[in-house]
């Protein structure tokens, strides 16, 4: 079978390798599609070489079918369509013992810390498998992982119908958060600087604001009879976004920190005090977020076609990564692995 190895310096090498036979408690999945995540792009640009090395199959936003089953695996059959929740917790650390296995203190992320899904057959622990409905498009199913991120973010926010939600940053994750929040019944506004992304948000039925043209907080206050946003998702990873999140907040606003801030932004803690704001971290997902994401994708609540920009075969993986780099017109690129 073919596997795409990241070999450092913005390159992948397609290698012919023997598939790994599933051991006890493992299954082998024939990978159908695998999406390119922002994290994968960081790997491609060499930022994460210290963590992933330079001979690693990356990729984790995948869909596929069970191809082989190891010993002591129950409830799965060859041919079952599945997605994988790519987290391996240690089970022993304080976080795991408190039930927070998705943020295990020794968490291994499959496809970064181990080989991942940009290959034709991927062998994984059986506990990472979620079965999906047979009639769900296997191409759309590759979006379940990022949709599960959005479901986790929305669940952390305790968002309910009728609330005013502001999503700061309209990239793939921001757009999926907006869709999940809209499905919950919130009134969603997306703040984004890129015209193409603003157009997409509008076509999906969301209100939009461009911070290059308007004062987002002022507009949010105007839209909400001077109340402010009940829930804010910071997905931009910018200082401007962090400024807006406190400026646009209603009293007791719940802010969810989705973006990975590489630097330490300045946060207006006076506003936190004054408006009794709450701030939540939200990282990856738990099993129930996956089950919710599967439901949302299967029901059509997530407009997958509007998010999938292009699909390329495994052999063209380097082209796909190059095309995505610094390209604000693209949302989600998929690789067809087999
Ligand atoms: Zn991802
Ligand atoms: Zn642990």
mmCIF file of C-alpha atoms and ligand atoms in Angstrom:
data_model
loop_
_atom_site.group_PDB
_atom_site.id
_atom_site.type_symbol
_atom_site.label_atom_id
_atom_site.label_comp_id
_atom_site.label_asym_id
_atom_site.label_seq_id
_atom_site.Cartn_x
_atom_site.Cartn_y
_atom_site.Cartn_z
ATOM 1 C CA UNK A 1 0.000 0.000 0.000
ATOM 2 C CA UNK A 2 0.959 3.638 -0.359
ATOM 3 C CA UNK A 3 1.746 5.982 2.513
ATOM 4 C CA UNK A 4 2.633 9.694 2.335
ATOM 5 C CA UNK A 5 5.531 10.442 4.659
ATOM 6 C CA UNK A 6 6.240 14.002 5.702
ATOM 7 C CA UNK A 7 9.998 14.179 5.204
ATOM 8 C CA UNK A 8 10.691 17.745 6.332
ATOM 9 C CA UNK A 9 11.128 20.991 4.423
ATOM 10 C CA UNK A 10 7.647 21.165 2.821
ATOM 11 C CA UNK A 11 7.815 17.769 1.193
ATOM 12 C CA UNK A 12 6.058 14.438 1.306
ATOM 13 C CA UNK A 13 7.442 11.185 -0.078
ATOM 14 C CA UNK A 14 4.977 8.573 -1.309
ATOM 15 C CA UNK A 15 6.357 5.211 -0.189
ATOM 16 C CA UNK A 16 5.175 1.659 -0.737
ATOM 17 C CA UNK A 17 4.997 -0.025 2.645
ATOM 18 C CA UNK A 18 3.466 -3.112 4.261
ATOM 19 C CA UNK A 19 0.284 -2.283 6.160
ATOM 20 C CA UNK A 20 0.665 -2.726 9.925
ATOM 21 C CA UNK A 21 -1.256 -5.839 11.037
ATOM 22 C CA UNK A 22 -3.625 -4.987 13.897
ATOM 23 C CA UNK A 23 -2.463 -6.292 17.271
ATOM 24 C CA UNK A 24 -4.588 -7.040 20.299
ATOM 25 C CA UNK A 25 -7.211 -4.314 20.792
ATOM 26 C CA UNK A 26 -6.428 -2.743 17.424
ATOM 27 C CA UNK A 27 -8.112 -2.469 14.058
ATOM 28 C CA UNK A 28 -6.854 -1.625 10.608
ATOM 29 C CA UNK A 29 -8.888 0.932 8.687
ATOM 30 C CA UNK A 30 -8.828 1.376 4.948
ATOM 31 C CA UNK A 31 -8.636 5.190 4.729
ATOM 32 C CA UNK A 32 -11.101 6.725 2.251
ATOM 33 C CA UNK A 33 -10.586 10.482 2.748
ATOM 34 C CA UNK A 34 -8.426 12.578 5.046
ATOM 35 C CA UNK A 35 -8.750 16.340 5.431
ATOM 36 C CA UNK A 36 -5.836 18.739 5.871
ATOM 37 C CA UNK A 37 -5.933 20.441 9.268
ATOM 38 C CA UNK A 38 -4.290 23.734 10.220
ATOM 39 C CA UNK A 39 -1.987 21.682 12.423
ATOM 40 C CA UNK A 40 -0.956 19.547 9.433
ATOM 41 C CA UNK A 41 -0.072 22.772 7.589
ATOM 42 C CA UNK A 42 2.117 23.804 10.532
ATOM 43 C CA UNK A 43 3.877 20.440 10.260
ATOM 44 C CA UNK A 44 4.364 20.961 6.506
ATOM 45 C CA UNK A 45 6.021 24.314 7.181
ATOM 46 C CA UNK A 46 8.512 22.689 9.531
ATOM 47 C CA UNK A 47 7.265 24.371 12.712
ATOM 48 C CA UNK A 48 6.625 21.043 14.454
ATOM 49 C CA UNK A 49 9.649 18.971 13.379
ATOM 50 C CA UNK A 50 10.789 18.621 16.999
ATOM 51 C CA UNK A 51 7.499 16.871 17.810
ATOM 52 C CA UNK A 52 6.736 14.865 14.662
ATOM 53 C CA UNK A 53 10.214 14.233 13.240
ATOM 54 C CA UNK A 54 10.909 14.108 9.508
ATOM 55 C CA UNK A 55 9.658 10.631 8.598
ATOM 56 C CA UNK A 56 6.071 10.625 9.749
ATOM 57 C CA UNK A 57 2.688 9.899 8.204
ATOM 58 C CA UNK A 58 0.499 12.760 9.461
ATOM 59 C CA UNK A 59 -3.267 13.322 9.030
ATOM 60 C CA UNK A 60 -6.182 12.697 11.399
ATOM 61 C CA UNK A 61 -9.400 14.123 9.865
ATOM 62 C CA UNK A 62 -10.336 10.872 8.213
ATOM 63 C CA UNK A 63 -13.084 8.494 7.198
ATOM 64 C CA UNK A 64 -12.816 4.893 6.064
ATOM 65 C CA UNK A 65 -13.863 1.284 6.489
ATOM 66 C CA UNK A 66 -12.690 -1.471 8.810
ATOM 67 C CA UNK A 67 -10.247 -3.671 6.866
ATOM 68 C CA UNK A 68 -8.869 -6.014 9.557
ATOM 69 C CA UNK A 69 -9.598 -6.683 13.214
ATOM 70 C CA UNK A 70 -7.122 -7.713 15.922
ATOM 71 C CA UNK A 71 -7.712 -9.976 18.934
ATOM 72 C CA UNK A 72 -10.054 -8.900 21.729
ATOM 73 C CA UNK A 73 -11.961 -6.332 19.663
ATOM 74 C CA UNK A 74 -15.739 -6.493 19.963
ATOM 75 C CA UNK A 75 -18.639 -4.847 18.174
ATOM 76 C CA UNK A 76 -16.865 -4.130 14.895
ATOM 77 C CA UNK A 77 -17.005 -5.940 11.572
ATOM 78 C CA UNK A 78 -14.933 -5.777 8.432
ATOM 79 C CA UNK A 79 -16.494 -3.246 6.081
ATOM 80 C CA UNK A 80 -18.037 -1.079 8.804
ATOM 81 C CA UNK A 81 -17.762 2.610 7.826
ATOM 82 C CA UNK A 82 -15.978 4.510 10.596
ATOM 83 C CA UNK A 83 -14.188 7.639 11.701
ATOM 84 C CA UNK A 84 -11.417 7.818 14.285
ATOM 85 C CA UNK A 85 -11.168 10.060 17.331
ATOM 86 C CA UNK A 86 -7.394 10.417 17.184
ATOM 87 C CA UNK A 87 -6.592 10.626 20.894
ATOM 88 C CA UNK A 88 -4.668 8.117 23.002
ATOM 89 C CA UNK A 89 -4.795 8.932 26.716
ATOM 90 C CA UNK A 90 -2.498 7.334 29.307
ATOM 91 C CA UNK A 91 -5.355 6.419 31.641
ATOM 92 C CA UNK A 92 -3.232 6.985 34.732
ATOM 93 C CA UNK A 93 -2.500 10.703 35.085
ATOM 94 C CA UNK A 94 -4.555 13.045 37.305
ATOM 95 C CA UNK A 95 -6.465 14.396 34.266
ATOM 96 C CA UNK A 96 -7.415 10.877 33.128
ATOM 97 C CA UNK A 97 -8.418 9.881 36.659
ATOM 98 C CA UNK A 98 -10.759 12.880 36.784
ATOM 99 C CA UNK A 99 -12.381 11.807 33.512
ATOM 100 C CA UNK A 100 -10.627 14.418 31.366
ATOM 101 C CA UNK A 101 -8.958 11.845 29.109
ATOM 102 C CA UNK A 102 -9.190 14.125 26.048
ATOM 103 C CA UNK A 103 -6.772 16.516 27.771
ATOM 104 C CA UNK A 104 -4.669 13.758 29.364
ATOM 105 C CA UNK A 105 -1.399 15.130 30.719
ATOM 106 C CA UNK A 106 0.453 12.581 28.547
ATOM 107 C CA UNK A 107 -1.915 12.726 25.575
ATOM 108 C CA UNK A 108 -0.742 11.186 22.318
ATOM 109 C CA UNK A 109 -2.377 12.705 19.268
ATOM 110 C CA UNK A 110 -2.578 10.074 16.520
ATOM 111 C CA UNK A 111 -1.213 11.498 13.295
ATOM 112 C CA UNK A 112 1.316 13.736 15.072
ATOM 113 C CA UNK A 113 2.833 11.689 17.885
ATOM 114 C CA UNK A 114 2.196 8.438 15.966
ATOM 115 C CA UNK A 115 1.687 7.731 12.265
ATOM 116 C CA UNK A 116 -1.616 9.038 10.912
ATOM 117 C CA UNK A 117 -4.111 8.772 8.105
ATOM 118 C CA UNK A 118 -2.423 10.042 4.927
ATOM 119 C CA UNK A 119 -1.982 6.420 3.896
ATOM 120 C CA UNK A 120 -4.166 3.698 2.464
ATOM 121 C CA UNK A 121 -4.445 1.577 5.607
ATOM 122 C CA UNK A 122 -4.154 2.899 9.152
ATOM 123 C CA UNK A 123 -3.901 0.685 12.235
ATOM 124 C CA UNK A 124 -5.325 2.277 15.386
ATOM 125 C CA UNK A 125 -6.583 1.310 18.863
ATOM 126 C CA UNK A 126 -10.170 0.050 18.603
ATOM 127 C CA UNK A 127 -11.310 2.488 21.323
ATOM 128 C CA UNK A 128 -10.702 5.388 18.924
ATOM 129 C CA UNK A 129 -13.328 4.106 16.451
ATOM 130 C CA UNK A 130 -16.765 5.647 15.983
ATOM 131 C CA UNK A 131 -19.088 3.822 13.614
ATOM 132 C CA UNK A 132 -20.968 6.018 11.149
ATOM 133 C CA UNK A 133 -24.259 5.389 9.287
ATOM 134 C CA UNK A 134 -23.870 3.371 6.086
ATOM 135 C CA UNK A 135 -25.734 6.018 4.078
ATOM 136 C CA UNK A 136 -23.526 8.907 5.219
ATOM 137 C CA UNK A 137 -21.265 10.168 2.396
ATOM 138 C CA UNK A 138 -17.790 8.797 3.160
ATOM 139 C CA UNK A 139 -16.358 12.036 1.702
ATOM 140 C CA UNK A 140 -18.432 14.232 4.027
ATOM 141 C CA UNK A 141 -17.508 11.953 6.931
ATOM 142 C CA UNK A 142 -13.925 13.266 6.722
ATOM 143 C CA UNK A 143 -15.325 16.516 8.191
ATOM 144 C CA UNK A 144 -16.573 14.815 11.362
ATOM 145 C CA UNK A 145 -13.306 15.462 13.243
ATOM 146 C CA UNK A 146 -13.351 19.264 12.737
ATOM 147 C CA UNK A 147 -17.131 19.315 13.289
ATOM 148 C CA UNK A 148 -16.499 17.529 16.618
ATOM 149 C CA UNK A 149 -14.121 20.370 17.549
ATOM 150 C CA UNK A 150 -16.966 22.817 16.875
ATOM 151 C CA UNK A 151 -19.438 20.681 18.855
ATOM 152 C CA UNK A 152 -17.052 20.650 21.831
ATOM 153 C CA UNK A 153 -16.616 24.442 21.651
ATOM 154 C CA UNK A 154 -20.375 25.020 21.517
ATOM 155 C CA UNK A 155 -20.995 22.549 24.355
ATOM 156 C CA UNK A 156 -18.344 24.219 26.528
ATOM 157 C CA UNK A 157 -20.186 27.516 25.937
ATOM 158 C CA UNK A 158 -23.523 25.999 27.138
ATOM 159 C CA UNK A 159 -25.050 27.856 24.180
ATOM 160 C CA UNK A 160 -28.846 27.741 23.955
ATOM 161 C CA UNK A 161 -31.450 28.739 21.368
ATOM 162 C CA UNK A 162 -32.117 32.448 21.032
ATOM 163 C CA UNK A 163 -28.754 33.610 22.369
ATOM 164 C CA UNK A 164 -26.562 36.055 20.481
ATOM 165 C CA UNK A 165 -23.317 34.335 19.463
ATOM 166 C CA UNK A 166 -20.292 36.082 17.968
ATOM 167 C CA UNK A 167 -17.666 34.002 16.157
ATOM 168 C CA UNK A 168 -14.400 35.934 15.805
ATOM 169 C CA UNK A 169 -12.551 34.405 12.844
ATOM 170 C CA UNK A 170 -14.236 32.741 9.854
ATOM 171 C CA UNK A 171 -11.752 30.037 8.863
ATOM 172 C CA UNK A 172 -12.801 26.369 8.647
ATOM 173 C CA UNK A 173 -13.232 25.896 12.422
ATOM 174 C CA UNK A 174 -14.932 29.286 12.902
ATOM 175 C CA UNK A 175 -17.343 28.496 10.060
ATOM 176 C CA UNK A 176 -18.146 25.074 11.549
ATOM 177 C CA UNK A 177 -18.717 26.641 14.990
ATOM 178 C CA UNK A 178 -21.102 29.105 13.342
ATOM 179 C CA UNK A 179 -22.994 26.205 11.715
ATOM 180 C CA UNK A 180 -23.233 24.217 14.960
ATOM 181 C CA UNK A 181 -24.277 27.347 16.886
ATOM 182 C CA UNK A 182 -26.885 28.110 14.221
ATOM 183 C CA UNK A 183 -28.194 24.552 14.516
ATOM 184 C CA UNK A 184 -28.577 25.050 18.278
ATOM 185 C CA UNK A 185 -30.766 28.055 17.440
ATOM 186 C CA UNK A 186 -28.437 30.903 18.334
ATOM 187 C CA UNK A 187 -28.378 34.172 16.377
ATOM 188 C CA UNK A 188 -24.899 33.989 14.871
ATOM 189 C CA UNK A 189 -22.609 36.785 13.697
ATOM 190 C CA UNK A 190 -19.241 36.012 12.106
ATOM 191 C CA UNK A 191 -16.437 38.585 12.327
ATOM 192 C CA UNK A 192 -13.843 38.105 9.583
ATOM 193 C CA UNK A 193 -11.526 40.268 7.485
ATOM 194 C CA UNK A 194 -11.396 38.130 4.334
ATOM 195 C CA UNK A 195 -14.013 39.037 1.713
ATOM 196 C CA UNK A 196 -14.312 35.492 0.361
ATOM 197 C CA UNK A 197 -14.946 34.048 3.811
ATOM 198 C CA UNK A 198 -17.447 36.808 4.588
ATOM 199 C CA UNK A 199 -19.290 35.905 1.404
ATOM 200 C CA UNK A 200 -19.384 32.243 2.408
ATOM 201 C CA UNK A 201 -20.679 33.102 5.900
ATOM 202 C CA UNK A 202 -23.425 35.229 4.348
ATOM 203 C CA UNK A 203 -24.393 32.487 1.916
ATOM 204 C CA UNK A 204 -24.754 30.160 4.918
ATOM 205 C CA UNK A 205 -27.199 32.627 6.465
ATOM 206 C CA UNK A 206 -25.025 34.295 9.115
ATOM 207 C CA UNK A 207 -24.751 37.995 9.867
ATOM 208 C CA UNK A 208 -21.226 39.207 9.164
ATOM 209 C CA UNK A 209 -18.979 42.053 10.266
ATOM 210 C CA UNK A 210 -15.644 43.066 8.815
ATOM 211 C CA UNK A 211 -13.417 44.583 11.529
ATOM 212 C CA UNK A 212 -11.437 46.383 8.832
ATOM 213 C CA UNK A 213 -14.571 48.370 7.999
ATOM 214 C CA UNK A 214 -16.599 48.621 11.196
ATOM 215 C CA UNK A 215 -16.164 48.556 14.958
ATOM 216 C CA UNK A 216 -17.380 45.020 15.660
ATOM 217 C CA UNK A 217 -18.259 45.630 19.325
ATOM 218 C CA UNK A 218 -20.301 48.739 18.488
ATOM 219 C CA UNK A 219 -22.206 46.825 15.812
ATOM 220 C CA UNK A 220 -22.882 43.907 18.186
ATOM 221 C CA UNK A 221 -24.265 46.335 20.758
ATOM 222 C CA UNK A 222 -26.409 47.975 18.085
ATOM 223 C CA UNK A 223 -27.728 44.562 16.946
ATOM 224 C CA UNK A 224 -28.612 43.456 20.484
ATOM 225 C CA UNK A 225 -30.363 46.531 21.906
ATOM 226 C CA UNK A 226 -27.186 47.462 23.792
ATOM 227 C CA UNK A 227 -26.844 44.034 25.465
ATOM 228 C CA UNK A 228 -23.755 42.569 23.738
ATOM 229 C CA UNK A 229 -23.043 38.967 22.743
ATOM 230 C CA UNK A 230 -24.114 36.205 25.160
ATOM 231 C CA UNK A 231 -21.445 33.843 23.862
ATOM 232 C CA UNK A 232 -18.230 34.667 22.007
ATOM 233 C CA UNK A 233 -15.875 32.218 20.293
ATOM 234 C CA UNK A 234 -12.318 33.552 19.856
ATOM 235 C CA UNK A 235 -11.077 31.641 16.802
ATOM 236 C CA UNK A 236 -8.840 34.307 15.240
ATOM 237 C CA UNK A 237 -5.727 33.886 17.359
ATOM 238 C CA UNK A 238 -5.046 37.622 17.095
ATOM 239 C CA UNK A 239 -4.681 40.473 19.592
ATOM 240 C CA UNK A 240 -7.476 42.300 17.756
ATOM 241 C CA UNK A 241 -9.735 39.291 18.292
ATOM 242 C CA UNK A 242 -8.880 39.185 21.992
ATOM 243 C CA UNK A 243 -9.696 42.898 22.253
ATOM 244 C CA UNK A 244 -13.049 42.388 20.531
ATOM 245 C CA UNK A 245 -13.999 39.434 22.742
ATOM 246 C CA UNK A 246 -14.114 41.586 25.864
ATOM 247 C CA UNK A 247 -15.463 44.698 24.121
ATOM 248 C CA UNK A 248 -18.463 42.892 22.566
ATOM 249 C CA UNK A 249 -19.413 40.880 25.655
ATOM 250 C CA UNK A 250 -22.804 41.030 27.365
ATOM 251 C CA UNK A 251 -22.954 40.805 31.159
ATOM 252 C CA UNK A 252 -21.977 37.255 32.193
ATOM 253 C CA UNK A 253 -20.922 36.538 28.609
ATOM 254 C CA UNK A 254 -19.320 33.115 28.126
ATOM 255 C CA UNK A 255 -16.179 33.385 26.020
ATOM 256 C CA UNK A 256 -14.679 30.223 24.575
ATOM 257 C CA UNK A 257 -10.978 30.283 23.701
ATOM 258 C CA UNK A 258 -10.717 28.112 20.600
ATOM 259 C CA UNK A 259 -7.662 29.633 18.909
ATOM 260 C CA UNK A 260 -4.154 28.534 19.800
ATOM 261 C CA UNK A 261 -2.444 31.763 20.830
ATOM 262 C CA UNK A 262 1.276 31.280 20.314
ATOM 263 C CA UNK A 263 2.081 34.538 22.072
ATOM 264 C CA UNK A 264 0.558 35.903 25.266
ATOM 265 C CA UNK A 265 -2.032 38.494 24.211
ATOM 266 C CA UNK A 266 -3.089 41.378 26.421
ATOM 267 C CA UNK A 267 -6.528 40.709 27.923
ATOM 268 C CA UNK A 268 -8.766 43.427 29.353
ATOM 269 C CA UNK A 269 -9.336 41.929 32.811
ATOM 270 C CA UNK A 270 -11.187 45.026 33.933
ATOM 271 C CA UNK A 271 -13.976 44.082 31.509
ATOM 272 C CA UNK A 272 -13.986 40.560 32.975
ATOM 273 C CA UNK A 273 -14.550 42.045 36.408
ATOM 274 C CA UNK A 274 -17.010 44.710 35.325
ATOM 275 C CA UNK A 275 -19.293 42.484 33.243
ATOM 276 C CA UNK A 276 -18.736 39.225 35.220
ATOM 277 C CA UNK A 277 -17.471 37.519 32.057
ATOM 278 C CA UNK A 278 -16.571 33.819 32.077
ATOM 279 C CA UNK A 279 -13.718 32.413 29.963
ATOM 280 C CA UNK A 280 -13.519 28.753 28.910
ATOM 281 C CA UNK A 281 -10.663 26.862 27.315
ATOM 282 C CA UNK A 282 -11.784 24.270 24.780
ATOM 283 C CA UNK A 283 -9.383 21.707 23.371
ATOM 284 C CA UNK A 284 -10.194 18.895 20.934
ATOM 285 C CA UNK A 285 -13.288 16.806 21.819
ATOM 286 C CA UNK A 286 -14.785 14.026 23.880
ATOM 287 C CA UNK A 287 -16.669 10.931 22.680
ATOM 288 C CA UNK A 288 -20.058 12.658 22.974
ATOM 289 C CA UNK A 289 -18.862 15.494 20.725
ATOM 290 C CA UNK A 290 -18.028 12.891 18.065
ATOM 291 C CA UNK A 291 -21.463 11.314 18.362
ATOM 292 C CA UNK A 292 -23.065 14.764 18.015
ATOM 293 C CA UNK A 293 -20.835 15.603 15.020
ATOM 294 C CA UNK A 294 -21.802 12.326 13.313
ATOM 295 C CA UNK A 295 -25.483 13.197 13.817
ATOM 296 C CA UNK A 296 -25.045 16.741 12.467
ATOM 297 C CA UNK A 297 -23.131 15.639 9.368
ATOM 298 C CA UNK A 298 -25.532 12.733 8.700
ATOM 299 C CA UNK A 299 -28.616 14.950 9.052
ATOM 300 C CA UNK A 300 -27.319 17.624 6.687
ATOM 301 C CA UNK A 301 -27.210 20.243 9.467
ATOM 302 C CA UNK A 302 -23.611 20.890 8.406
ATOM 303 C CA UNK A 303 -23.301 22.116 4.824
ATOM 304 C CA UNK A 304 -20.258 19.977 3.976
ATOM 305 C CA UNK A 305 -20.107 20.903 0.297
ATOM 306 C CA UNK A 306 -19.645 24.581 1.136
ATOM 307 C CA UNK A 307 -16.635 23.741 3.329
ATOM 308 C CA UNK A 308 -14.863 21.237 1.048
ATOM 309 C CA UNK A 309 -12.772 23.306 -1.359
ATOM 310 C CA UNK A 310 -11.093 20.493 -3.305
ATOM 311 C CA UNK A 311 -10.205 16.810 -3.295
ATOM 312 C CA UNK A 312 -6.879 15.438 -4.514
ATOM 313 C CA UNK A 313 -5.439 11.915 -4.703
ATOM 314 C CA UNK A 314 -2.757 10.815 -2.207
ATOM 315 C CA UNK A 315 -0.044 11.149 -4.873
ATOM 316 C CA UNK A 316 -0.814 14.897 -5.094
ATOM 317 C CA UNK A 317 -0.557 15.557 -1.369
ATOM 318 C CA UNK A 318 2.373 17.994 -1.701
ATOM 319 C CA UNK A 319 0.398 20.025 -4.277
ATOM 320 C CA UNK A 320 -2.575 20.103 -1.908
ATOM 321 C CA UNK A 321 -0.452 21.444 0.959
ATOM 322 C CA UNK A 322 1.214 24.017 -1.292
ATOM 323 C CA UNK A 323 -2.155 25.183 -2.631
ATOM 324 C CA UNK A 324 -3.485 25.630 0.911
ATOM 325 C CA UNK A 325 -0.502 27.558 2.256
ATOM 326 C CA UNK A 326 -1.467 31.176 2.824
ATOM 327 C CA UNK A 327 -4.615 30.699 0.717
ATOM 328 C CA UNK A 328 -7.596 32.441 2.302
ATOM 329 C CA UNK A 329 -9.860 31.297 -0.537
ATOM 330 C CA UNK A 330 -9.564 27.680 0.598
ATOM 331 C CA UNK A 331 -11.539 26.154 3.436
ATOM 332 C CA UNK A 332 -11.053 22.379 3.698
ATOM 333 C CA UNK A 333 -8.925 20.326 1.302
ATOM 334 C CA UNK A 334 -9.398 16.572 1.295
ATOM 335 C CA UNK A 335 -6.994 13.864 0.213
ATOM 336 C CA UNK A 336 -8.550 10.762 -1.337
ATOM 337 C CA UNK A 337 -6.371 8.007 0.087
ATOM 338 C CA UNK A 338 -7.932 4.882 -1.421
HETATM 339 ZN ZN1 LIG B 1 -7.611 18.699 12.981
HETATM 340 ZN ZN1 LIG B 2 -3.570 10.632 31.185
#
